């Protein structure tokens, strides 16, 4: 069978194309239909929206809820909180925009059938912490997906989008996307008037702690493969804060979340000798970041920093003290349910390692870094802000539109807005959907056109790894190593090793410097050269190949940004050994990049941080 033999090409025309049907994509699809009653709204998803994205397994808490109906918090409070946690650098306009709408999203979830726990005394939602509410969330994603399914004109599951298409007549305007069905191999061409990218964050950029048989065990979903960044980067959208990778303190080996333990069960941590250790590192941290250590709550990265220092001083492991709380049968139940509803793997790891948290205080560890825009970091695309709230410098068009015309984003895709989590991502999807509808309506008959030649060229490029394999496999006499092609798993491990050793991964204790970063960029460039020799045995491996392409481009972006920011803004996430201190005088700003796919060059610049809220 030749390169295209037996495979159909399917053309789909849409008014609005949503790429990625996770939390943000479902929100975007739902809201696009609300405002665009007669529009053709299409959602395309690599997996199946029923159980896709980071919420696939379910969640036990919704981490972003103001509780305005009960006067619990106001949107301004949430902006202050996120700003504090990110060491001063967030897009306050975007954060405020999400916070003012997020409660209505959560109320919709409840209407659609999501069981939210209630405090029996007050009747309010049961709080886990100041911003978190507790849910019975095993079916969270199917519930949200149902709303999107009903709203969409069509949902195309099992299609991996590999490239965006640009308008041939208007420079810098998006015109659609292409991809392939990971089950049938059919080639899909989506032509759309507006595109919303909501394809999640990125795991497996850096080498994970669990390798070999356990390499799928990562904190962030292993299928989150950086498409959210690579797709916009390829077409020249500006990115922001890509250096702001996240490192999580989690239960060892299973990555079980610690939020419910700290906040609800009131457990606490101690070093390997049963001592409190955070206070010991106060002066050390203060010397690096100044007054930021005195903020309340202590920024997430600084708490990581204390753990890293304590372990480096030889007093590990850090443990979560569960033995006390778990004597209360109610708390014990909550502790286990917390995992069974969203991270079953942690319960299995404990069972397999003879850890009963009632009798043994389980170990914590710091994860490998991930790239994402919705948790306690804010990497992603640089987006236009809300018309009524954003400073003029942050506004060049429609809300959540990137620097490419007609290209919108939400959730992990959009930078500068940490702490949106599942509910905030869905909310941001809604905001982007509404703005995209406005864009389509106002453009009227002015529609983009895509080039037939570009589509055909991309088709050839996308399937080429299958051909490389078909031809090259004849040279193998045994095993999987071929002189003519590189398999996706080999490429992934090469990428992870480069990022780990040069860009501040676990093996260097998150340390890097200008010299290492420059060398990292050289090695990434060499890897890029080899990417035309990728070989894919089947459609699954073809998907892995394109995931690797996306991860590689996002990694380059992370490295460029890390090199550009000459300070250590977030100790505990990573360290620039040549600039160990936080430097507010020179770096109280956003970092922006723009990639030119014709030259392969990156243009870096600073953008101001406007503090809108006191
Ligand atoms: C381990 C973990 C625990 C968390 N715990 C909580 C919690 O307790 N409470 C809370 O509120 N939030 C929590 N979050 C955060 C929450 O899950 C995310 O904020 C949210 O899912 C981000 O939404 P998103 O739409 O950007 O990404 P996702 O929900 O991950 O969706 C991305 C979608 O894009 C699809 N996709 C990717 N690439 C492509 C492509 N090339 N083509 C087509 N489709 C593609 C994916 O399959 C996926 O469906 C947690 C996240 C993680 C990882």
XYZ file of C-alpha atoms and ligand atoms in Angstrom:
667
model
C 0.000 0.000 0.000
C 1.428 3.404 -0.961
C 1.582 6.408 1.303
C -2.085 7.314 0.902
C -3.559 4.049 -0.413
C -6.920 3.206 1.133
C -7.075 6.359 3.241
C -9.797 8.899 2.704
C -9.397 12.635 2.845
C -12.292 14.169 4.750
C -13.042 17.865 4.377
C -14.958 19.570 7.180
C -16.104 23.194 7.020
C -16.876 24.967 10.266
C -17.546 28.410 11.574
C -15.753 27.627 14.807
C -13.252 24.814 15.216
C -12.374 23.790 18.774
C -9.161 21.746 18.984
C -9.112 19.535 22.085
C -12.268 18.563 23.947
C -10.964 18.693 27.517
C -12.268 21.119 30.134
C -11.568 24.286 28.163
C -12.635 22.757 24.844
C -15.962 21.602 26.280
C -16.511 25.099 27.693
C -15.668 26.680 24.344
C -17.990 24.336 22.452
C -20.838 24.887 24.892
C -20.608 28.668 24.861
C -20.045 28.967 21.107
C -23.392 27.315 20.589
C -25.082 29.611 23.123
C -24.033 32.784 21.299
C -23.845 31.330 17.814
C -27.173 29.551 17.512
C -26.884 28.967 13.752
C -23.155 28.539 13.527
C -21.400 25.311 12.706
C -19.411 24.498 15.829
C -17.010 21.580 15.481
C -14.928 20.018 18.239
C -11.991 17.785 17.287
C -10.357 15.582 19.898
C -7.363 13.230 19.912
C -9.054 10.763 22.286
C -12.786 10.681 23.079
C -14.220 13.679 24.892
C -16.143 11.348 27.196
C -12.913 10.609 29.095
C -10.212 12.834 27.698
C -7.731 15.324 29.109
C -6.380 15.856 32.589
C -9.803 15.291 34.180
C -10.238 11.883 32.495
C -10.035 9.893 35.735
C -12.241 12.327 37.622
C -11.432 14.824 40.340
C -12.232 15.082 44.012
C -12.245 18.847 44.215
C -13.000 21.864 42.072
C -10.071 24.098 42.836
C -11.398 27.432 41.674
C -14.694 28.628 43.151
C -15.206 32.075 44.639
C -18.452 31.466 46.547
C -19.708 34.968 45.791
C -23.301 33.970 46.569
C -22.236 33.549 50.187
C -19.768 36.406 50.241
C -16.887 33.983 50.704
C -14.423 35.510 48.212
C -14.414 38.149 45.512
C -12.652 37.964 42.121
C -10.118 40.562 43.302
C -9.113 38.223 46.139
C -8.364 35.477 43.661
C -6.199 37.757 41.553
C -4.211 38.712 44.651
C -3.834 35.047 45.542
C -2.602 34.005 42.072
C -0.286 37.016 41.854
C 1.239 36.162 45.189
C 1.733 32.517 44.275
C 3.395 33.376 40.954
C 5.863 35.777 42.601
C 4.116 38.839 41.261
C 3.744 37.921 37.596
C 0.217 37.246 36.339
C -2.082 38.789 33.766
C -4.485 40.350 36.245
C -7.006 41.258 33.549
C -7.333 37.646 32.363
C -7.380 36.251 35.894
C -10.064 38.665 37.006
C -12.126 37.845 33.932
C -12.140 34.144 34.831
C -12.738 34.725 38.536
C -15.794 36.900 37.958
C -17.445 34.178 35.820
C -16.241 30.950 37.386
C -19.027 30.565 39.955
C -21.681 30.468 37.252
C -19.751 27.666 35.551
C -19.707 25.609 38.739
C -23.450 26.163 39.187
C -23.959 24.798 35.689
C -21.922 21.693 36.533
C -24.217 21.078 39.481
C -27.308 21.591 37.303
C -25.911 19.031 34.843
C -25.645 16.434 37.588
C -22.239 16.811 39.225
C -22.607 15.933 42.920
C -21.039 18.718 44.971
C -20.586 18.025 48.677
C -22.404 20.328 51.076
C -21.496 21.410 54.563
C -24.297 19.884 56.670
C -24.259 22.843 59.075
C -24.289 25.756 56.644
C -25.771 24.122 53.534
C -23.019 25.751 51.498
C -20.600 23.850 49.280
C -18.137 21.907 51.412
C -14.855 23.777 51.338
C -11.574 21.897 51.159
C -9.645 25.148 51.293
C -10.220 28.817 50.615
C -10.685 28.247 46.869
C -11.487 24.540 46.660
C -14.834 22.789 46.987
C -15.247 19.048 47.326
C -17.090 16.960 44.762
C -17.941 13.332 44.060
C -16.159 13.756 40.778
C -15.534 10.339 39.264
C -17.946 11.279 36.452
C -16.926 14.935 36.219
C -15.605 14.646 32.669
C -18.525 12.643 31.183
C -20.940 15.195 32.672
C -19.086 18.124 31.156
C -18.620 16.275 27.858
C -22.358 15.663 27.571
C -23.002 19.400 27.558
C -20.395 19.877 24.833
C -21.712 16.982 22.769
C -25.210 18.426 22.826
C -23.924 21.864 21.883
C -21.592 20.853 19.052
C -22.726 20.485 15.488
C -20.240 17.642 15.329
C -17.602 16.138 17.621
C -14.775 14.342 15.813
C -13.124 11.966 18.264
C -9.815 10.140 17.688
C -8.337 12.787 15.455
C -4.980 14.237 16.279
C -4.528 17.742 14.940
C -0.954 18.185 13.748
C -0.870 21.623 12.071
C -2.893 24.800 11.783
C -3.682 26.178 8.336
C -3.286 29.836 7.490
C -5.378 32.063 5.252
C -3.770 32.503 1.831
C -5.108 36.018 1.294
C -4.684 37.694 4.635
C -1.335 37.455 6.319
C -1.428 36.310 9.931
C -4.984 34.963 9.837
C -5.791 31.366 10.706
C -7.895 29.300 8.285
C -8.252 25.850 9.846
C -6.263 22.772 10.780
C -5.252 19.330 9.560
C -4.810 16.023 11.316
C -5.452 12.313 11.014
C -7.722 9.734 12.562
C -5.584 7.656 14.887
C -7.744 4.560 14.296
C -8.518 4.618 10.550
C -5.661 6.778 9.310
C -8.031 9.038 7.348
C -6.706 12.507 6.683
C -8.847 15.408 7.967
C -8.879 18.937 6.629
C -10.827 21.410 8.764
C -11.544 24.810 7.210
C -12.778 27.255 9.809
C -13.471 30.951 10.268
C -12.181 30.910 13.845
C -10.092 28.327 15.683
C -9.927 27.801 19.454
C -6.934 25.810 20.669
C -7.580 24.010 23.958
C -5.274 21.028 23.722
C -4.023 20.824 27.339
C -0.521 21.103 28.821
C 2.676 19.119 28.413
C 4.084 16.109 30.200
C 7.178 14.165 29.086
C 9.094 17.260 28.139
C 11.545 16.557 30.936
C 12.716 13.088 31.908
C 10.270 11.680 34.454
C 11.275 10.112 37.754
C 9.561 6.887 36.702
C 11.359 5.424 33.692
C 11.237 2.092 31.870
C 8.135 0.099 32.794
C 6.827 2.976 34.895
C 7.322 5.846 32.450
C 3.583 6.368 31.984
C 3.369 7.240 35.657
C 3.683 10.990 35.540
C 1.778 13.637 37.460
C 0.386 15.399 34.417
C -1.534 13.216 31.971
C 0.966 11.345 29.765
C -1.204 12.083 26.721
C -0.875 15.855 27.191
C 1.711 16.353 24.505
C 2.212 20.109 24.110
C -0.040 20.537 21.054
C -1.574 23.525 22.844
C 1.784 25.289 22.454
C 3.247 23.796 19.293
C 0.202 24.510 17.122
C 0.203 28.281 17.825
C 4.020 28.488 17.896
C 4.248 26.960 14.406
C 2.136 29.755 12.959
C 3.951 32.556 14.765
C 1.691 33.238 17.752
C 3.499 34.960 20.601
C 4.038 32.893 23.736
C 4.564 34.062 27.291
C 6.198 32.743 30.492
C 7.219 29.462 28.877
C 10.101 29.273 31.379
C 7.534 29.071 34.182
C 7.442 25.253 34.307
C 5.807 23.565 37.294
C 7.275 21.121 39.788
C 4.792 19.414 42.091
C 5.277 18.079 45.576
C 3.253 14.890 45.550
C 3.060 11.468 47.175
C 5.983 9.433 45.945
C 5.592 7.144 42.933
C 1.841 7.581 42.446
C 1.707 11.409 42.274
C -1.374 11.410 44.472
C -2.409 15.029 45.160
C -1.696 16.542 48.540
C -4.294 19.332 48.579
C -7.038 17.467 50.433
C -4.450 16.129 52.874
C -3.054 19.540 53.773
C -6.267 21.512 53.637
C -9.026 19.168 54.708
C -7.316 16.465 56.729
C -4.874 18.965 58.245
C -1.893 16.678 57.819
C 1.582 18.238 57.759
C 5.096 17.387 56.625
C 8.348 16.593 58.405
C 11.827 15.453 57.420
C 13.222 11.948 57.671
C 14.028 12.514 61.370
C 10.544 13.690 62.257
C 11.513 17.369 62.404
C 9.832 20.494 61.102
C 12.114 21.872 58.404
C 10.459 24.787 56.561
C 11.442 27.436 59.108
C 15.061 26.294 58.903
C 15.231 27.576 55.319
C 13.608 30.940 55.943
C 16.808 33.036 55.866
C 18.212 31.109 52.931
C 15.055 31.705 50.919
C 14.838 35.331 51.974
C 18.345 35.894 50.615
C 17.129 34.664 47.234
C 13.689 36.248 46.920
C 13.449 38.934 49.601
C 10.012 39.723 50.983
C 8.206 37.228 48.794
C 8.939 34.620 51.474
C 6.857 36.631 53.956
C 3.717 36.520 51.841
C 0.752 34.472 52.889
C 0.169 31.796 51.761
C 3.819 30.965 51.083
C 4.184 30.661 47.284
C 4.103 27.063 46.054
C 7.583 27.215 44.520
C 9.132 28.375 47.811
C 7.640 25.453 49.683
C 9.247 23.175 47.087
C 12.497 25.057 47.658
C 12.508 24.209 51.368
C 11.975 20.532 50.560
C 14.762 20.509 47.997
C 17.187 22.202 50.399
C 16.308 19.886 53.255
C 16.777 16.767 51.139
C 20.049 18.120 49.706
C 21.223 18.643 53.299
C 20.840 14.894 53.820
C 17.740 14.896 55.964
C 15.268 13.259 53.601
C 12.883 11.816 52.894
C 10.132 14.323 53.459
C 7.028 12.619 54.756
C 3.394 13.548 55.116
C 2.284 12.933 58.693
C -0.914 10.959 58.160
C -0.773 8.689 61.204
C -2.498 11.213 63.458
C -5.325 12.278 61.135
C -6.061 8.739 59.978
C -7.010 7.649 63.501
C -10.287 9.448 62.778
C -12.287 6.956 60.637
C -14.005 9.778 58.730
C -10.683 11.335 57.775
C -9.280 7.935 56.861
C -12.183 7.386 54.478
C -11.758 10.824 52.927
C -8.024 10.190 52.509
C -8.570 6.994 50.523
C -11.581 8.268 48.597
C -9.537 11.260 47.544
C -7.376 8.904 45.498
C -10.035 6.462 44.419
C -11.964 9.306 42.795
C -9.077 10.793 40.815
C -5.678 9.090 41.202
C -6.391 5.403 41.689
C -2.745 4.648 40.933
C -1.672 6.157 44.262
C -3.902 3.795 46.220
C -2.505 0.898 44.200
C 1.090 2.012 44.820
C 0.472 2.207 48.561
C -1.162 -1.207 48.580
C 1.725 -2.677 46.593
C 4.374 -1.085 48.849
C 2.702 -2.057 52.125
C 1.940 1.553 53.034
C -1.095 1.997 55.246
C -1.145 5.744 55.993
C -2.769 4.992 59.324
C 0.445 3.331 60.460
C 3.143 4.717 58.141
C 3.728 8.325 57.148
C 4.049 8.183 53.339
C 6.945 9.806 51.475
C 6.570 12.886 49.333
C 8.705 13.801 46.361
C 9.116 16.665 43.915
C 8.083 15.801 40.392
C 9.860 16.348 37.107
C 8.844 19.693 35.547
C 5.726 20.080 33.394
C 4.573 22.901 31.164
C 1.042 24.142 31.642
C -1.052 27.241 32.011
C -3.896 26.357 34.360
C -2.323 25.097 37.607
C 0.235 26.871 39.817
C 2.152 28.133 36.754
C 1.133 30.106 33.718
C 2.980 29.167 30.530
C 1.111 29.644 27.287
C 0.008 31.894 24.494
C -0.082 35.672 24.812
C -3.737 36.636 24.538
C -5.781 39.781 24.146
C -7.720 40.705 27.293
C -11.334 41.614 28.090
C -12.521 44.853 26.490
C -13.839 46.332 29.735
C -10.880 45.532 31.903
C -7.580 44.976 30.105
C -5.024 47.786 29.808
C -4.716 48.968 26.196
C -1.348 47.268 25.780
C -3.019 43.921 26.449
C -5.787 44.494 23.900
C -5.471 44.071 20.176
C -8.735 42.465 19.259
C -11.105 39.976 20.725
C -10.914 38.517 24.206
C -8.553 35.474 24.329
C -7.450 35.971 20.746
C -3.762 35.291 20.301
C -1.497 37.456 18.190
C -2.716 35.512 15.139
C -6.020 36.754 13.752
C -8.947 34.418 14.411
C -6.877 32.118 16.643
C -8.211 31.845 20.196
C -7.191 29.773 23.192
C -8.276 28.658 26.647
C -7.200 26.553 29.619
C -3.615 25.339 29.627
C -3.126 27.014 26.245
C -3.321 30.591 27.518
C -0.422 32.090 29.447
C -0.292 34.501 32.357
C -3.302 33.109 34.225
C -2.399 30.551 36.826
C -4.805 28.838 39.223
C -7.750 28.484 36.908
C -7.840 24.682 37.271
C -10.756 22.637 35.892
C -13.558 25.130 36.514
C -11.493 28.139 35.443
C -10.374 26.347 32.279
C -13.970 25.575 31.345
C -14.827 29.205 32.114
C -11.998 30.499 29.967
C -13.245 28.201 27.193
C -16.624 29.872 27.510
C -15.022 33.311 27.317
C -13.035 32.315 24.219
C -16.132 30.750 22.619
C -18.180 33.881 23.084
C -15.405 36.053 21.642
C -14.882 33.701 18.694
C -18.579 33.912 17.829
C -18.356 37.699 17.873
C -15.309 37.505 15.611
C -17.064 35.236 13.108
C -20.218 37.388 13.087
C -18.276 40.601 12.576
C -16.166 39.143 9.779
C -19.359 38.177 7.936
C -18.559 37.127 4.395
C -14.869 37.852 4.821
C -13.745 34.247 5.117
C -10.288 32.699 5.097
C -9.095 30.504 2.247
C -6.608 27.698 2.626
C -4.104 26.572 0.036
C -4.733 23.256 -1.674
C -0.997 22.875 -2.166
C -0.233 23.473 1.506
C -2.798 20.847 2.465
C -1.321 18.282 0.073
C 2.226 19.032 1.217
C 1.211 18.635 4.831
C -0.537 15.379 4.047
C 2.687 14.006 2.636
C 4.700 15.243 5.616
C 2.266 13.827 8.169
C 2.284 10.266 6.806
C 5.964 10.162 5.808
C 7.062 8.364 9.033
C 4.952 5.336 7.978
C 6.826 5.239 4.694
C 10.196 5.687 6.419
C 9.419 2.666 8.535
C 8.126 0.552 5.656
C 11.304 1.069 3.681
C 13.807 1.185 6.550
C 12.637 -1.884 8.457
C 14.188 -4.153 5.835
C 17.609 -3.140 7.096
C 16.995 -4.515 10.583
C 18.217 -7.973 11.311
C 17.190 -8.023 14.982
C 15.813 -5.718 17.664
C 14.383 -2.256 17.064
C 17.416 -0.133 16.244
C 17.487 0.858 12.622
C 20.210 2.681 10.707
C 17.586 4.600 8.740
C 14.961 5.820 11.119
C 14.305 6.911 14.691
C 11.347 5.450 16.577
C 9.142 7.825 18.621
C 10.137 6.273 21.944
C 13.822 6.782 21.158
C 13.157 10.360 20.130
C 11.159 11.015 23.277
C 13.903 9.681 25.520
C 16.473 11.780 23.699
C 14.355 14.888 24.176
C 13.720 14.176 27.849
C 17.428 13.648 28.472
C 18.367 16.948 26.850
C 15.740 18.859 28.788
C 16.590 17.087 32.019
C 20.328 17.663 31.862
C 20.469 21.114 30.276
C 17.237 22.908 31.103
C 16.811 22.167 34.798
C 15.270 18.732 35.322
C 15.486 16.307 38.218
C 18.999 15.019 37.571
C 20.518 18.487 38.076
C 18.185 19.305 40.982
C 16.368 21.780 38.709
C 19.584 23.767 38.161
C 20.658 25.286 34.877
C 22.610 28.300 33.586
C 23.287 30.222 30.392
C 26.027 27.879 29.226
C 23.907 24.773 29.748
C 20.911 26.365 28.068
C 22.949 27.344 25.012
C 24.211 23.793 24.700
C 20.675 22.508 25.214
C 19.530 24.622 22.286
C 22.292 23.223 20.087
C 21.276 19.673 20.955
C 17.605 20.442 20.350
C 18.513 21.880 16.948
C 20.365 18.667 16.073
C 17.379 16.670 17.149
C 15.147 18.793 14.945
C 17.330 17.910 11.975
C 16.751 14.232 12.697
C 12.980 14.543 12.918
C 12.573 14.004 9.170
C 13.891 10.474 9.783
C 11.141 9.441 12.170
C 9.735 5.975 11.531
C 6.234 4.877 12.565
C 5.249 1.244 12.608
C 1.505 1.902 12.763
C -1.025 4.676 13.314
C -0.447 4.709 17.049
C 3.254 5.294 16.491
C 2.381 7.951 13.926
C 0.481 9.764 16.660
C 3.476 9.353 18.980
C 5.661 10.855 16.259
C 3.532 13.960 15.976
C 3.299 14.252 19.727
C 7.089 14.260 19.744
C 7.185 17.014 17.127
C 4.923 19.095 19.356
C 6.905 18.363 22.494
C 10.151 19.264 20.761
C 8.939 22.642 19.574
C 7.483 23.440 23.007
C 10.782 22.378 24.597
C 12.685 24.762 22.381
C 10.356 27.502 23.498
C 10.867 26.623 27.181
C 14.637 26.690 26.710
C 14.635 30.016 24.871
C 12.497 31.614 27.575
C 14.623 30.159 30.378
C 17.712 31.595 28.726
C 16.097 34.989 28.232
C 14.981 35.498 31.845
C 18.239 36.210 33.655
C 17.094 35.640 37.216
C 15.729 32.897 39.451
C 12.146 34.049 39.814
C 10.689 30.781 41.125
C 13.207 28.846 43.253
C 11.749 25.373 43.715
C 10.603 25.292 40.077
C 14.063 25.915 38.616
C 17.312 27.778 39.299
C 19.512 29.847 37.001
C 22.878 29.158 38.665
C 24.371 32.232 37.005
C 21.548 34.458 38.300
C 20.506 32.906 41.579
C 18.435 35.809 42.891
C 15.037 37.170 42.047
C 15.606 40.494 40.297
C 12.502 42.681 40.422
C 14.330 45.683 39.067
C 15.021 44.083 35.702
C 12.629 41.157 35.477
C 9.308 42.191 36.982
C 7.906 41.605 33.505
C 6.528 38.949 31.200
C 8.796 37.226 28.725
C 7.431 36.952 25.195
C 8.669 34.942 22.237
C 7.770 34.627 18.599
C 8.979 31.784 16.412
C 9.576 32.261 12.716
C 9.062 28.926 11.005
C 10.781 30.091 7.823
C 14.052 30.967 9.518
C 13.772 28.846 12.685
C 14.660 31.952 14.714
C 13.080 33.051 17.995
C 12.522 36.730 18.756
C 12.398 37.472 22.491
C 11.040 40.570 24.223
C 9.772 41.820 27.578
C 6.207 42.952 28.230
C 5.106 44.996 31.234
C 3.161 43.533 34.135
C 0.260 45.839 35.000
C -1.019 45.635 38.545
C -4.665 46.541 38.152
C -5.760 45.353 41.577
C -4.178 46.849 44.686
C -3.007 15.317 38.080
C -3.889 16.507 38.019
C -4.724 16.803 39.069
C -5.576 17.886 39.002
N -6.417 18.110 40.047
C -7.316 19.084 39.951
C -8.287 19.253 40.980
O -8.291 18.530 41.972
N -9.225 20.218 40.819
C -9.255 21.029 39.723
O -10.150 21.880 39.634
N -8.339 20.908 38.739
C -7.376 19.957 38.829
N -6.453 19.807 37.833
C -6.382 20.803 36.759
C -7.319 20.533 35.583
O -7.350 19.194 35.280
C -6.819 21.347 34.395
O -6.712 22.686 34.808
C -7.757 21.304 33.190
O -8.036 19.988 32.822
C -7.139 22.058 32.014
O -8.071 22.071 30.979
P -7.620 22.032 29.436
O -8.842 21.950 28.640
O -6.663 23.121 29.184
O -6.794 20.667 29.290
P -7.382 19.188 29.300
O -8.575 19.089 30.155
O -6.243 18.298 29.611
O -7.862 18.952 27.800
C -7.000 18.946 26.692
C -7.645 18.116 25.597
O -6.958 18.283 24.352
C -6.846 17.024 23.706
N -5.726 17.101 22.770
C -4.410 17.228 23.075
N -3.677 17.323 21.959
C -4.535 17.254 20.919
C -4.375 17.301 19.504
N -3.169 17.469 18.947
N -5.467 17.191 18.718
C -6.700 17.037 19.277
N -6.911 16.990 20.611
C -5.848 17.109 21.412
C -6.640 16.060 24.859
O -6.908 14.733 24.495
C -7.619 16.626 25.889
O -8.901 16.094 25.738
C -5.568 18.725 37.871
C -4.709 18.446 36.802
C -3.881 17.341 36.873
C -2.974 17.034 35.720
